[in-house]
Short mmCIF file of C-alpha atoms and ligand atoms in Angstrom, two decimals:
data_model
loop_
_atom_site.label_atom_id
_atom_site.label_comp_id
_atom_site.label_asym_id
_atom_site.label_seq_id
_atom_site.Cartn_x
_atom_site.Cartn_y
_atom_site.Cartn_z
CA UNK A 7 60.98 34.59 -80.53
CA UNK A 8 57.06 36.40 -80.75
CA UNK A 9 55.12 34.18 -78.60
CA UNK A 10 51.44 34.75 -78.09
CA UNK A 11 49.96 33.49 -74.77
CA UNK A 12 46.37 32.85 -75.34
CA UNK A 13 44.58 31.88 -72.03
CA UNK A 14 47.83 34.47 -70.14
CA UNK A 15 45.47 36.12 -67.59
CA UNK A 16 44.27 31.85 -66.41
CA UNK A 17 45.88 29.92 -63.95
CA UNK A 18 48.52 28.33 -66.75
CA UNK A 19 48.38 31.74 -68.85
CA UNK A 20 49.94 34.21 -66.34
CA UNK A 21 52.64 31.79 -64.83
CA UNK A 22 53.05 30.58 -68.49
CA UNK A 23 53.86 34.25 -69.04
CA UNK A 24 56.18 35.27 -66.33
CA UNK A 25 58.20 32.27 -67.40
CA UNK A 26 58.93 32.99 -71.26
CA UNK A 27 59.53 37.02 -70.08
CA UNK A 28 61.54 35.49 -67.88
CA UNK A 29 63.33 33.30 -70.79
CA UNK A 30 63.83 37.06 -72.40
CA UNK A 31 60.58 36.36 -75.21
CA UNK A 32 58.75 38.73 -76.47
CA UNK A 33 55.31 38.20 -75.07
CA UNK A 34 51.72 39.15 -76.05
CA UNK A 35 49.49 37.85 -73.89
CA UNK A 36 45.83 37.49 -74.97
CA UNK A 37 42.41 37.72 -72.30
CA UNK A 38 39.26 37.72 -72.80
CA UNK A 39 37.41 40.86 -73.07
CA UNK A 40 36.88 42.60 -69.27
CA UNK A 41 38.77 39.04 -67.82
CA UNK A 42 38.60 40.39 -63.95
CA UNK A 43 42.10 38.60 -64.12
CA UNK A 44 43.70 41.00 -66.10
CA UNK A 45 45.80 43.00 -63.09
CA UNK A 46 47.60 39.00 -63.04
CA UNK A 47 49.94 40.59 -65.86
CA UNK A 48 49.72 43.84 -64.08
CA UNK A 49 54.00 42.51 -62.80
CA UNK A 50 54.51 42.41 -66.57
CA UNK A 51 54.40 45.56 -68.32
CA UNK A 52 57.10 44.24 -71.48
CA UNK A 53 53.65 42.62 -72.66
CA UNK A 54 52.35 43.38 -74.75
CA UNK A 55 48.93 43.01 -73.55
CA UNK A 56 44.93 41.81 -75.99
CA UNK A 57 41.94 41.63 -75.50
CA UNK A 58 40.11 38.44 -78.08
CA UNK A 59 37.31 36.20 -77.99
CA UNK A 60 38.06 33.11 -79.69
CA UNK A 61 34.77 33.49 -80.99
CA UNK A 62 36.10 36.53 -82.93
CA UNK A 63 38.39 35.87 -85.78
CA UNK A 64 38.54 39.42 -87.04
CA UNK A 65 40.01 40.23 -82.75
CA UNK A 66 42.38 36.80 -83.23
CA UNK A 67 44.41 38.24 -86.06
CA UNK A 68 44.71 40.85 -84.33
CA UNK A 69 46.00 38.82 -81.40
CA UNK A 70 48.09 37.28 -84.67
CA UNK A 71 50.72 39.62 -86.03
CA UNK A 72 53.99 39.51 -86.21
CA UNK A 73 54.37 36.75 -83.85
CA UNK A 74 56.25 33.17 -84.56
CA UNK A 75 55.99 30.65 -81.46
CA UNK A 76 51.75 30.05 -80.45
CA UNK A 77 51.12 28.96 -76.43
CA UNK A 78 46.85 27.71 -76.88
CA UNK A 79 46.53 27.48 -73.14
CA UNK A 80 42.35 29.52 -73.65
CA UNK A 81 39.40 26.94 -72.73
CA UNK A 82 36.27 26.74 -71.82
CA UNK A 83 36.50 24.65 -68.68
CA UNK A 84 34.06 22.78 -67.70
CA UNK A 85 31.48 23.75 -65.27
CA UNK A 86 27.33 22.71 -64.30
CA UNK A 87 25.68 26.25 -66.58
CA UNK A 88 28.15 26.10 -69.46
CA UNK A 89 26.17 25.39 -72.21
CA UNK A 90 27.42 22.29 -73.79
CA UNK A 91 27.50 24.70 -77.59
CA UNK A 92 30.11 26.45 -75.87
CA UNK A 93 32.62 23.95 -75.16
CA UNK A 94 32.73 22.39 -78.99
CA UNK A 95 32.62 26.67 -80.37
CA UNK A 96 35.80 27.44 -77.85
CA UNK A 97 37.73 24.47 -77.69
CA UNK A 98 37.14 22.80 -81.13
CA UNK A 99 36.33 25.81 -83.90
CA UNK A 100 38.35 28.69 -81.50
CA UNK A 101 41.39 26.69 -81.93
CA UNK A 102 41.08 26.76 -85.35
CA UNK A 103 39.87 30.27 -85.48
CA UNK A 104 43.73 30.62 -83.57
CA UNK A 105 45.53 28.23 -86.72
CA UNK A 106 43.90 31.06 -89.20
CA UNK A 107 45.07 34.25 -87.42
CA UNK A 108 48.05 32.30 -87.20
CA UNK A 109 48.50 31.49 -90.66
CA UNK A 110 47.52 35.50 -92.00
CA UNK A 111 50.96 36.68 -90.05
CA UNK A 112 53.08 38.13 -91.55
CA UNK A 113 55.65 36.12 -89.47
CA UNK A 114 56.08 32.19 -90.93
CA UNK A 115 54.83 30.55 -86.76
CA UNK A 116 58.46 28.09 -85.80
CA UNK A 117 55.95 26.31 -83.44
CA UNK A 118 52.26 25.85 -82.50
CA UNK A 119 51.41 24.09 -78.59
CA UNK A 120 47.97 23.36 -77.85
CA UNK A 121 47.57 22.10 -74.27
CA UNK A 122 44.60 19.16 -73.95
CA UNK A 123 44.16 17.74 -71.02
CA UNK A 124 43.39 14.11 -68.97
CA UNK A 125 39.99 14.16 -69.94
CA UNK A 126 41.10 13.29 -73.73
CA UNK A 127 41.02 9.79 -71.92
CA UNK A 128 37.80 9.13 -70.24
CA UNK A 129 38.71 10.10 -66.88
CA UNK A 130 35.78 9.27 -65.05
CA UNK A 131 36.59 5.65 -66.33
CA UNK A 132 40.53 5.91 -67.93
CA UNK A 133 40.80 2.90 -70.02
CA UNK A 134 44.11 1.53 -68.45
CA UNK A 135 46.59 2.43 -66.43
CA UNK A 136 48.88 4.10 -66.72
CA UNK A 137 47.48 5.86 -69.80
CA UNK A 138 50.23 6.33 -72.20
CA UNK A 139 49.74 8.59 -75.32
CA UNK A 140 49.12 6.14 -77.96
CA UNK A 141 46.00 4.51 -75.36
CA UNK A 142 42.28 5.12 -76.70
CA UNK A 143 41.91 8.52 -76.61
CA UNK A 144 37.69 8.13 -76.06
CA UNK A 145 36.41 11.60 -73.56
CA UNK A 146 32.71 10.32 -73.82
CA UNK A 147 31.90 13.80 -72.49
CA UNK A 148 32.15 17.83 -74.40
CA UNK A 149 35.08 19.19 -71.98
CA UNK A 150 37.41 16.10 -73.57
CA UNK A 151 36.28 15.91 -76.73
CA UNK A 152 35.66 19.68 -77.50
CA UNK A 153 40.07 19.42 -76.46
CA UNK A 154 40.48 16.01 -78.54
CA UNK A 155 38.69 18.20 -81.12
CA UNK A 156 40.96 20.87 -81.37
CA UNK A 157 44.11 18.86 -81.35
CA UNK A 158 43.12 17.26 -84.10
CA UNK A 159 42.09 20.63 -86.48
CA UNK A 160 45.19 21.29 -84.65
CA UNK A 161 47.17 18.21 -86.45
CA UNK A 162 44.57 19.02 -89.97
CA UNK A 163 46.26 22.78 -90.22
CA UNK A 164 49.72 21.32 -88.60
CA UNK A 165 49.40 18.61 -91.75
CA UNK A 166 48.41 21.23 -94.76
CA UNK A 167 51.03 24.08 -93.86
CA UNK A 168 53.12 22.56 -92.48
CA UNK A 169 52.94 24.17 -88.88
CA UNK A 170 55.89 22.44 -86.50
CA UNK A 171 52.80 21.45 -83.07
CA UNK A 172 53.92 20.03 -80.11
CA UNK A 173 49.93 18.98 -77.72
CA UNK A 174 50.45 18.37 -73.67
CA UNK A 175 48.20 16.90 -71.72
CA UNK A 176 47.88 18.33 -67.98
CA UNK A 177 47.42 16.12 -65.09
CA UNK A 178 44.87 18.19 -63.30
CA UNK A 179 46.31 22.16 -62.04
CA UNK A 180 46.83 22.79 -59.23
CA UNK A 181 48.55 25.71 -58.24
CA UNK A 182 50.16 25.89 -54.93
CA UNK A 183 47.61 27.83 -52.41
CA UNK A 184 44.79 26.03 -53.64
CA UNK A 185 46.90 22.58 -52.71
CA UNK A 186 45.64 23.06 -49.08
CA UNK A 187 41.85 22.52 -50.52
CA UNK A 188 42.06 19.75 -51.89
CA UNK A 189 41.63 16.01 -50.23
CA UNK A 190 39.31 18.10 -47.45
CA UNK A 191 36.17 16.07 -47.21
CA UNK A 192 34.63 19.14 -47.95
CA UNK A 193 36.46 19.04 -51.21
CA UNK A 194 34.88 15.59 -51.56
CA UNK A 195 31.82 16.41 -50.40
CA UNK A 196 31.35 18.65 -54.36
CA UNK A 197 33.65 16.81 -56.43
CA UNK A 198 30.96 13.82 -55.53
CA UNK A 199 28.30 16.61 -56.22
CA UNK A 200 28.75 16.78 -59.16
CA UNK A 201 26.51 13.34 -59.59
CA UNK A 202 23.92 16.20 -59.82
CA UNK A 203 24.95 17.52 -63.21
CA UNK A 204 24.48 13.99 -64.63
CA UNK A 205 25.37 13.53 -68.42
CA UNK A 206 26.76 17.57 -67.44
CA UNK A 207 29.56 16.37 -65.40
CA UNK A 208 32.70 14.99 -67.58
CA UNK A 209 32.94 12.21 -64.12
CA UNK A 210 29.80 10.56 -65.57
CA UNK A 211 30.78 7.54 -66.21
CA UNK A 212 31.95 6.52 -62.83
CA UNK A 213 29.11 7.74 -61.48
CA UNK A 214 26.79 5.51 -64.29
CA UNK A 215 25.10 3.12 -62.63
CA UNK A 216 26.11 3.80 -58.67
CA UNK A 217 24.06 4.75 -56.00
CA UNK A 218 24.02 8.34 -53.88
CA UNK A 219 27.55 8.24 -54.34
CA UNK A 220 27.21 12.08 -51.44
CA UNK A 221 24.94 10.26 -49.51
CA UNK A 222 27.02 7.17 -49.52
CA UNK A 223 30.13 9.58 -47.67
CA UNK A 224 27.67 11.44 -45.60
CA UNK A 225 26.75 8.51 -44.53
CA UNK A 226 31.20 8.01 -43.52
CA UNK A 227 31.42 10.92 -43.15
CA UNK A 228 28.88 13.78 -42.26
CA UNK A 229 29.85 12.88 -38.29
CA UNK A 230 32.89 15.46 -39.11
CA UNK A 231 34.37 18.41 -40.09
CA UNK A 232 34.55 20.20 -43.50
CA UNK A 233 37.89 20.69 -43.66
CA UNK A 234 39.08 16.77 -42.20
CA UNK A 235 41.47 15.29 -44.08
CA UNK A 236 39.94 13.03 -46.64
CA UNK A 237 41.61 10.25 -49.43
CA UNK A 238 38.54 7.66 -50.86
CA UNK A 239 39.24 3.65 -51.63
CA UNK A 240 37.77 1.35 -53.36
CA UNK A 241 35.72 -2.04 -51.11
CA UNK A 242 39.12 -3.90 -51.69
CA UNK A 243 39.78 -0.47 -49.01
CA UNK A 244 43.18 0.44 -52.05
CA UNK A 245 43.40 4.10 -52.24
CA UNK A 246 42.29 6.19 -55.49
CA UNK A 247 45.22 7.25 -57.40
CA UNK A 248 44.75 10.56 -59.63
CA UNK A 249 47.90 12.76 -61.22
CA UNK A 250 48.37 16.15 -60.07
CA UNK A 251 50.91 18.34 -61.80
CA UNK A 252 52.29 21.89 -60.83
CA UNK A 253 51.00 24.86 -62.56
CA UNK A 254 54.53 25.90 -62.12
CA UNK A 255 56.24 22.38 -63.98
CA UNK A 256 52.76 22.12 -65.93
CA UNK A 257 54.71 24.86 -67.65
CA UNK A 258 58.05 24.43 -67.45
CA UNK A 259 57.07 21.45 -69.74
CA UNK A 260 54.92 23.98 -71.66
CA UNK A 261 57.87 25.75 -72.21
CA UNK A 262 60.30 23.27 -73.58
CA UNK A 263 56.93 21.75 -76.03
CA UNK A 264 58.24 25.17 -77.43
CA UNK A 265 61.38 25.28 -77.55
CA UNK A 266 62.94 21.31 -78.33
CA UNK A 267 63.34 20.86 -81.49
CA UNK A 268 61.57 17.06 -80.22
CA UNK A 269 58.96 17.91 -79.64
CA UNK A 270 57.93 19.04 -83.09
CA UNK A 271 54.93 16.44 -84.39
CA UNK A 272 54.29 14.65 -80.90
CA UNK A 273 51.86 14.93 -77.70
CA UNK A 274 53.51 14.08 -74.52
CA UNK A 275 51.01 13.31 -71.27
CA UNK A 276 52.48 16.42 -68.37
CA UNK A 277 51.84 15.10 -65.18
CA UNK A 278 53.41 15.33 -61.66
CA UNK A 279 56.67 12.05 -61.22
CA UNK A 280 54.63 9.98 -59.34
CA UNK A 281 50.39 9.93 -58.92
CA UNK A 282 48.70 10.72 -55.64
CA UNK A 283 47.35 8.31 -53.61
CA UNK A 284 44.15 9.59 -51.80
CA UNK A 285 45.97 7.77 -47.96
CA UNK A 286 49.13 9.82 -48.44
CA UNK A 287 47.47 13.33 -49.97
CA UNK A 288 44.98 13.15 -47.00
CA UNK A 289 48.02 12.41 -44.62
CA UNK A 290 50.31 15.73 -46.24
CA UNK A 291 46.95 17.39 -45.70
CA UNK A 292 46.35 15.87 -42.24
CA UNK A 293 50.25 17.26 -41.02
CA UNK A 294 50.02 20.48 -42.68
CA UNK A 295 47.13 21.33 -41.79
CA UNK A 296 47.15 19.82 -38.16
CA UNK A 297 43.95 17.83 -38.74
CA UNK A 298 42.37 14.92 -38.71
CA UNK A 299 42.41 12.39 -41.39
CA UNK A 300 39.53 10.07 -43.21
CA UNK A 301 39.59 7.20 -45.69
CA UNK A 302 36.04 6.93 -47.43
CA UNK A 303 34.89 3.29 -48.84
CA UNK A 304 33.05 3.75 -52.34
CA UNK A 305 31.94 1.22 -54.25
CA UNK A 306 33.96 1.55 -56.92
CA UNK A 307 37.65 1.39 -58.36
CA UNK A 308 38.72 4.64 -59.68
CA UNK A 309 42.50 5.58 -61.19
CA UNK A 310 43.95 8.15 -62.63
CA UNK A 311 47.31 7.91 -64.15
CA UNK A 312 49.30 9.91 -66.65
CA UNK A 313 52.62 8.13 -68.03
CA UNK A 314 55.23 11.26 -68.01
CA UNK A 315 57.61 9.07 -69.85
CA UNK A 316 57.54 10.62 -73.04
CA UNK A 317 57.69 13.54 -72.11
CA UNK A 318 61.34 12.25 -70.02
CA UNK A 319 62.09 10.71 -72.87
CA UNK A 320 61.77 14.04 -75.82
CA UNK A 321 61.66 16.58 -74.00
CA UNK A 322 63.88 16.62 -70.74
CA UNK A 323 60.46 17.01 -69.38
CA UNK A 324 61.57 16.42 -65.18
CA UNK A 325 58.60 17.31 -63.03
CA UNK A 326 59.77 19.49 -59.60
CA UNK A 327 57.04 18.63 -57.09
CA UNK A 328 54.33 16.18 -55.46
CA UNK A 329 51.21 17.02 -53.61
CA UNK A 330 53.61 17.33 -50.11
CA UNK A 331 55.63 20.06 -51.90
CA UNK A 332 52.48 21.30 -53.14
CA UNK A 333 51.65 22.05 -50.31
CA UNK A 334 54.28 23.23 -49.10
CA UNK A 335 55.23 25.74 -51.55
CA UNK A 336 50.89 27.00 -50.96
CA UNK A 337 52.08 27.47 -47.07
CA UNK A 338 54.40 30.06 -47.68
CA UNK A 339 54.65 34.10 -48.50
CA UNK A 340 56.97 34.39 -50.88
CA UNK A 341 55.56 32.77 -53.09
CA UNK A 342 58.19 31.87 -57.34
CA UNK A 343 53.94 31.63 -58.48
CA UNK A 344 50.99 33.41 -60.14
CA UNK A 345 47.96 32.42 -57.71
CA UNK A 346 45.16 30.95 -59.65
CA UNK A 347 43.29 33.48 -57.21
CA UNK A 348 45.60 36.74 -57.02
CA UNK A 349 42.17 39.09 -58.53
CA UNK A 350 38.73 38.44 -57.13
CA UNK A 351 39.07 34.75 -56.20
CA UNK A 352 36.85 33.65 -58.58
CA UNK A 353 38.95 31.14 -59.66
CA UNK A 354 39.29 28.33 -57.62
CA UNK A 355 40.47 24.08 -58.87
CA UNK A 356 36.50 24.12 -57.77
CA UNK A 357 36.32 25.65 -61.44
CA UNK A 358 37.79 23.75 -62.73
CA UNK A 359 34.08 20.98 -62.94
CA UNK A 360 32.36 22.85 -60.85
CA UNK A 361 32.49 26.53 -61.35
CA UNK A 362 30.06 27.97 -58.58
CA UNK A 363 27.62 25.06 -57.93
CA UNK A 364 30.76 23.72 -56.03
CA UNK A 365 32.43 26.24 -54.75
CA UNK A 366 32.49 26.63 -51.14
N1 NAD B 408 43.22 23.09 -65.48
C1 NAD B 408 43.01 21.55 -65.01
O1 NAD B 408 43.70 21.04 -64.61
C2 NAD B 408 43.68 21.82 -66.99
C3 NAD B 408 43.44 20.26 -66.86
C4 NAD B 408 44.29 19.62 -68.25
C5 NAD B 408 43.95 20.92 -69.48
N2 NAD B 408 43.86 21.52 -69.10
C6 NAD B 408 43.98 22.98 -69.86
O2 NAD B 408 44.76 24.14 -70.22
C7 NAD B 408 44.83 25.19 -70.38
C8 NAD B 408 44.78 26.41 -68.89
O3 NAD B 408 44.28 25.41 -67.67
P1 NAD B 408 44.18 26.51 -66.54
O4 NAD B 408 44.49 26.00 -65.56
O5 NAD B 408 44.63 27.88 -66.87
O6 NAD B 408 41.94 27.56 -67.03
P2 NAD B 408 42.19 29.14 -66.93
O7 NAD B 408 40.06 29.19 -66.99
O8 NAD B 408 42.75 29.15 -65.28
O9 NAD B 408 41.50 29.58 -67.88
C9 NAD B 408 41.52 29.61 -69.32
C10 NAD B 408 41.51 30.71 -69.72
O10 NAD B 408 40.66 31.00 -70.77
C11 NAD B 408 40.48 31.95 -70.98
N3 NAD B 408 39.06 31.80 -72.33
C12 NAD B 408 37.43 31.19 -71.77
N4 NAD B 408 37.23 31.15 -72.76
C13 NAD B 408 38.21 32.35 -74.11
C14 NAD B 408 37.61 33.00 -75.29
N5 NAD B 408 35.73 32.28 -76.09
N6 NAD B 408 38.26 33.37 -75.63
C15 NAD B 408 39.45 33.98 -75.37
N7 NAD B 408 39.62 33.41 -73.82
C16 NAD B 408 38.78 32.44 -73.67
C17 NAD B 408 39.87 32.16 -70.18
O11 NAD B 408 39.40 33.66 -69.22
C18 NAD B 408 40.35 32.11 -68.95
O12 NAD B 408 42.15 32.93 -68.59
C19 NAD B 408 43.38 24.66 -71.02
O13 NAD B 408 43.25 24.19 -72.35
C20 NAD B 408 42.84 23.34 -70.09
O14 NAD B 408 41.71 22.62 -70.66
C21 NAD B 408 44.15 22.71 -67.47
#
């Protein structure tokens, strides 16, 4: 198969390229012109690297020539300073332009896989738990809405032009070297600091109507060191929960969506097997880094849990790593993955939601 991977220098993209090269596929890697993370792809000399912005139809057409399979990972992720129309231009219209490019290619499209997000289920106030593929998708933020529009545009094109497609909805994707920065005091202070972004934050529904969460957090944890292991819990002392996804498992799930016949026409949640509980994740950080652990009580309950039953049953997805495994592998010297920050240190788990606003 001749595969085009968009967002190929990204957290998931570079690992997807590695996975495809290992499987013997003919890979073209599409990257944003001038992407500082391009050197991540230097390890794969057989890969054809092309520069194309998802806003540039001509460049996209060039990138799509002769490809039979597409893994569409490129996206505008959440950053506090992103103009709202950019989410729609890149994630919705960019997907449309890519589909048009695929149709203009001389080869018949055999599979188009779109990376979507748990953000399409309104992460600040999920409609139910666990979230299943049929759960209500009413994102109520610009990123989630633009990703959902990408899904709708793909479905429409697939129906009109007979494109075999599959959609994967990732939980929070973690590259192992990033895992050790999570469930720390500095991490949660930054996340809660998104409240200052107001309606530009995808967690707005979570913050809305609440008192100043950063102040509440600092009243309980402000005395502790920034690297302290911290989990959040609700007023009944029940820990918050969130589904995570090791980048290597994300790539395995996408590979199955790309190659399994049973994937065609379906959307799949991809996440770790059991959602991470904040108390347990903070314990992992505390034990593995030898730092004290704190639980901080918030006035709200939060559970963002994805069911992966459909991916297990239909495409044989079986994620191998939980949060402990991610942290453990992040501490190993012999990484079997491409680090998210392997070039300039720009990309990090923080980028997903805050960009420079919360970088520490
Ligand atoms: N990281 C997560 O936690 C997470 C969670 C759910 C879904 N996703 C989805 O997974 C996919 C991959 O995410 P990631 O973590 O690898 O993100 P990333 O930011 O590391 O990679 C995204 C890539 O898209 C490229 N890109 C951005 N705008 C572009 C444009 N206009 N034209 C061409 N390329 C452009 C960037 O240069 C970057 O390399 C995305 O579609 C994202 O929406 C990610």
